[in-house]
Amino acid sequence: MSTSSNLINKAVEQLSKFPGIGQKSALRMALYLLKKSESETVELSQALINLRTEIKFCQQCFNLSDGELCNVCASPSKDATLVCVVKDFQDVIAIENTGQYNGHFHVLGGLISPVDGIGPSDIKIPELLNRVSKGEITEAILALSSTLEGDTTEFYIAKKLREMNIKVSTLSKGIAVGGELEYADEMTLARSIRNRTSLGS
Amino acid sequence: MSTSSNLINKAVEQLSKFPGIGQKSALRMALYLLKKSESETVELSQALINLRTEIKFCQQCFNLSDGELCNVCASPSKDATLVCVVKDFQDVIAIENTGQYNGHFHVLGGLISPVDGIGPSDIKIPELLNRVSKGEITEAILALSSTLEGDTTEFYIAKKLREMNIKVSTLSKGIAVGGELEYADEMTLARSIRNRTSLGS
């Protein structure tokens, strides 16, 4: 789709690079900007440039961060003896938003995947082991996807951490809360029967 | 949804102002920028700012334009005796993209709506009549929505233009091409029977 204005075409081309944004959505977004004041477009553009140029990785947990330490690592109210190991930044957001976890994180930035040539030292596993070796952390929760790569990474890290004598756990697997039993896949259902939760006798 | 980074929160807040973009999509867009080079973010921001600050209205047809005249009005290959009257810029794009129309446009910028206090002189109708009075235009196609406001505007303009002795037509109404008959509404179906197209006898 091209319009009679090169300025609009250029903006549409740029906006439609975003994931999930097609040409029609991009055009709607461009026309939206034209209905708003100039300062709003400047504000938007500035927020994007600031994000891209100023964001850092937390030096402790490799979470995306505004400063040297991310807000989680810098917060005195978080439990520094507990670390939750995740694949990436989105997982931190998801777990933080549950409101059920009050410890620190460690963002691996990927998962072990021999097929893709990604080994333990290509992701932040050495940094995790180094962090644990300092002695403050007493428990690690491995919150990785239940995929081949996730399981491989979990197996590797769990083995290393148990050698360092800290408590290691993983997320419970089972049917989704609110999920219909008939739609659960067989592997999940089998696992949720095997790991059934006692309701008392 | 808020993350541990204020830079991300700010970008998400700005991006989620776009129509059809929720918090989750905005976060996905922000994280997409972080995966790309800094120059790409600068290029995107620049395109948006250029669009907002440099876009003009065509002095002849009030289409959005990069210069004094839009690409349609400036093109010598377009038929300047034919004008298609539309509500806004999106309609110009839609009609241009059919590839079936090779004339000029006139963008009203709105429709007559007594309920909202919008009269004929609040939209670009005087400018249209002035344009036609110059004598070059011999035919006008009224391409307005088939709504109360669209019909009112069409009725008003058609009356004025007929007084100026030029050919006036409107878009044919009927069932959509490729549309199922059973899903067409009664008004549309009734109109498409009344205005049936002869296939010869």
PDB file of N, CA and C in Angstrom, chain A residues 31-65:
ATOM      1  N   LEU A  31      -1.553   8.280  10.868  1.00  0.00           N
ATOM      2  CA  LEU A  31      -2.626   9.282  10.791  1.00  0.00           C
ATOM      3  C   LEU A  31      -3.032   9.744  12.185  1.00  0.00           C
ATOM      4  N   TYR A  32      -2.900   8.838  13.167  1.00  0.00           N
ATOM      5  CA  TYR A  32      -3.188   9.216  14.552  1.00  0.00           C
ATOM      6  C   TYR A  32      -2.257  10.346  15.002  1.00  0.00           C
ATOM      7  N   LEU A  33      -0.966  10.215  14.632  1.00  0.00           N
ATOM      8  CA  LEU A  33       0.001  11.251  15.017  1.00  0.00           C
ATOM      9  C   LEU A  33      -0.389  12.610  14.434  1.00  0.00           C
ATOM     10  N   LEU A  34      -0.922  12.593  13.208  1.00  0.00           N
ATOM     11  CA  LEU A  34      -1.291  13.851  12.553  1.00  0.00           C
ATOM     12  C   LEU A  34      -2.445  14.549  13.253  1.00  0.00           C
ATOM     13  N   LYS A  35      -3.243  13.759  13.979  1.00  0.00           N
ATOM     14  CA  LYS A  35      -4.382  14.356  14.694  1.00  0.00           C
ATOM     15  C   LYS A  35      -3.951  14.949  16.031  1.00  0.00           C
ATOM     16  N   LYS A  36      -2.749  14.588  16.489  1.00  0.00           N
ATOM     17  CA  LYS A  36      -2.290  15.044  17.794  1.00  0.00           C
ATOM     18  C   LYS A  36      -1.289  16.192  17.636  1.00  0.00           C
ATOM     19  N   SER A  37      -0.980  16.851  18.740  1.00  0.00           N
ATOM     20  CA  SER A  37      -0.062  17.986  18.673  1.00  0.00           C
ATOM     21  C   SER A  37       1.361  17.527  18.353  1.00  0.00           C
ATOM     22  N   GLU A  38       2.136  18.464  17.829  1.00  0.00           N
ATOM     23  CA  GLU A  38       3.521  18.182  17.460  1.00  0.00           C
ATOM     24  C   GLU A  38       4.321  17.702  18.669  1.00  0.00           C
ATOM     25  N   SER A  39       4.038  18.310  19.827  1.00  0.00           N
ATOM     26  CA  SER A  39       4.833  17.964  21.013  1.00  0.00           C
ATOM     27  C   SER A  39       4.631  16.509  21.418  1.00  0.00           C
ATOM     28  N   GLU A  40       3.452  15.956  21.112  1.00  0.00           N
ATOM     29  CA  GLU A  40       3.222  14.550  21.477  1.00  0.00           C
ATOM     30  C   GLU A  40       4.078  13.608  20.643  1.00  0.00           C
ATOM     31  N   THR A  41       4.266  13.961  19.359  1.00  0.00           N
ATOM     32  CA  THR A  41       5.120  13.141  18.505  1.00  0.00           C
ATOM     33  C   THR A  41       6.569  13.240  18.958  1.00  0.00           C
ATOM     34  N   VAL A  42       6.977  14.455  19.347  1.00  0.00           N
ATOM     35  CA  VAL A  42       8.348  14.648  19.832  1.00  0.00           C
ATOM     36  C   VAL A  42       8.558  13.821  21.105  1.00  0.00           C
ATOM     37  N   GLU A  43       7.556  13.853  21.982  1.00  0.00           N
ATOM     38  CA  GLU A  43       7.644  13.121  23.249  1.00  0.00           C
ATOM     39  C   GLU A  43       7.779  11.614  23.001  1.00  0.00           C
ATOM     40  N   LEU A  44       6.971  11.105  22.075  1.00  0.00           N
ATOM     41  CA  LEU A  44       7.033   9.690  21.721  1.00  0.00           C
ATOM     42  C   LEU A  44       8.415   9.335  21.176  1.00  0.00           C
ATOM     43  N   SER A  45       8.876  10.129  20.206  1.00  0.00           N
ATOM     44  CA  SER A  45      10.162   9.846  19.573  1.00  0.00           C
ATOM     45  C   SER A  45      11.284   9.889  20.606  1.00  0.00           C
ATOM     46  N   GLN A  46      11.200  10.873  21.511  1.00  0.00           N
ATOM     47  CA  GLN A  46      12.240  11.008  22.524  1.00  0.00           C
ATOM     48  C   GLN A  46      12.247   9.810  23.466  1.00  0.00           C
ATOM     49  N   ALA A  47      11.054   9.331  23.838  1.00  0.00           N
ATOM     50  CA  ALA A  47      10.969   8.174  24.741  1.00  0.00           C
ATOM     51  C   ALA A  47      11.617   6.952  24.097  1.00  0.00           C
ATOM     52  N   LEU A  48      11.417   6.778  22.779  1.00  0.00           N
ATOM     53  CA  LEU A  48      11.989   5.624  22.087  1.00  0.00           C
ATOM     54  C   LEU A  48      13.512   5.747  21.990  1.00  0.00           C
ATOM     55  N   ILE A  49      13.981   6.972  21.677  1.00  0.00           N
ATOM     56  CA  ILE A  49      15.435   7.172  21.563  1.00  0.00           C
ATOM     57  C   ILE A  49      16.092   7.018  22.941  1.00  0.00           C
ATOM     58  N   ASN A  50      15.477   7.591  23.975  1.00  0.00           N
ATOM     59  CA  ASN A  50      16.023   7.437  25.329  1.00  0.00           C
ATOM     60  C   ASN A  50      16.130   5.967  25.706  1.00  0.00           C
ATOM     61  N   LEU A  51      15.042   5.236  25.431  1.00  0.00           N
ATOM     62  CA  LEU A  51      15.024   3.808  25.753  1.00  0.00           C
ATOM     63  C   LEU A  51      16.205   3.115  25.089  1.00  0.00           C
ATOM     64  N   ARG A  52      16.339   3.380  23.780  1.00  0.00           N
ATOM     65  CA  ARG A  52      17.365   2.656  23.018  1.00  0.00           C
ATOM     66  C   ARG A  52      18.787   3.035  23.431  1.00  0.00           C
ATOM     67  N   THR A  53      19.006   4.313  23.769  1.00  0.00           N
ATOM     68  CA  THR A  53      20.383   4.746  24.026  1.00  0.00           C
ATOM     69  C   THR A  53      20.774   4.622  25.498  1.00  0.00           C
ATOM     70  N   GLU A  54      19.798   4.660  26.412  1.00  0.00           N
ATOM     71  CA  GLU A  54      20.176   4.729  27.827  1.00  0.00           C
ATOM     72  C   GLU A  54      20.017   3.413  28.585  1.00  0.00           C
ATOM     73  N   ILE A  55      19.314   2.457  27.976  1.00  0.00           N
ATOM     74  CA  ILE A  55      19.076   1.227  28.733  1.00  0.00           C
ATOM     75  C   ILE A  55      20.384   0.445  28.909  1.00  0.00           C
ATOM     76  N   LYS A  56      20.531  -0.172  30.067  1.00  0.00           N
ATOM     77  CA  LYS A  56      21.739  -0.961  30.366  1.00  0.00           C
ATOM     78  C   LYS A  56      21.308  -2.339  30.835  1.00  0.00           C
ATOM     79  N   PHE A  57      22.308  -3.212  31.035  1.00  0.00           N
ATOM     80  CA  PHE A  57      22.029  -4.474  31.707  1.00  0.00           C
ATOM     81  C   PHE A  57      22.468  -4.330  33.156  1.00  0.00           C
ATOM     82  N   CYS A  58      21.639  -4.826  34.083  1.00  0.00           N
ATOM     83  CA  CYS A  58      21.991  -4.802  35.497  1.00  0.00           C
ATOM     84  C   CYS A  58      23.284  -5.590  35.674  1.00  0.00           C
ATOM     85  N   GLN A  59      24.258  -5.025  36.388  1.00  0.00           N
ATOM     86  CA  GLN A  59      25.557  -5.682  36.519  1.00  0.00           C
ATOM     87  C   GLN A  59      25.496  -6.918  37.396  1.00  0.00           C
ATOM     88  N   GLN A  60      24.432  -7.046  38.171  1.00  0.00           N
ATOM     89  CA  GLN A  60      24.327  -8.204  39.047  1.00  0.00           C
ATOM     90  C   GLN A  60      23.503  -9.333  38.430  1.00  0.00           C
ATOM     91  N   CYS A  61      22.297  -8.972  37.853  1.00  0.00           N
ATOM     92  CA  CYS A  61      21.387 -10.034  37.424  1.00  0.00           C
ATOM     93  C   CYS A  61      21.119 -10.036  35.914  1.00  0.00           C
ATOM     94  N   PHE A  62      21.677  -9.050  35.189  1.00  0.00           N
ATOM     95  CA  PHE A  62      21.535  -8.955  33.717  1.00  0.00           C
ATOM     96  C   PHE A  62      20.104  -8.697  33.250  1.00  0.00           C
ATOM     97  N   ASN A  63      19.288  -8.229  34.168  1.00  0.00           N
ATOM     98  CA  ASN A  63      17.966  -7.709  33.835  1.00  0.00           C
ATOM     99  C   ASN A  63      18.175  -6.384  33.099  1.00  0.00           C
ATOM    100  N   LEU A  64      17.225  -5.976  32.248  1.00  0.00           N
ATOM    101  CA  LEU A  64      17.314  -4.643  31.653  1.00  0.00           C
ATOM    102  C   LEU A  64      17.169  -3.623  32.771  1.00  0.00           C
ATOM    103  N   SER A  65      17.930  -2.555  32.689  1.00  0.00           N
ATOM    104  CA  SER A  65      18.024  -1.659  33.828  1.00  0.00           C
ATOM    105  C   SER A  65      18.281  -0.228  33.404  1.00  0.00           C
TER     106      SER A  65
END
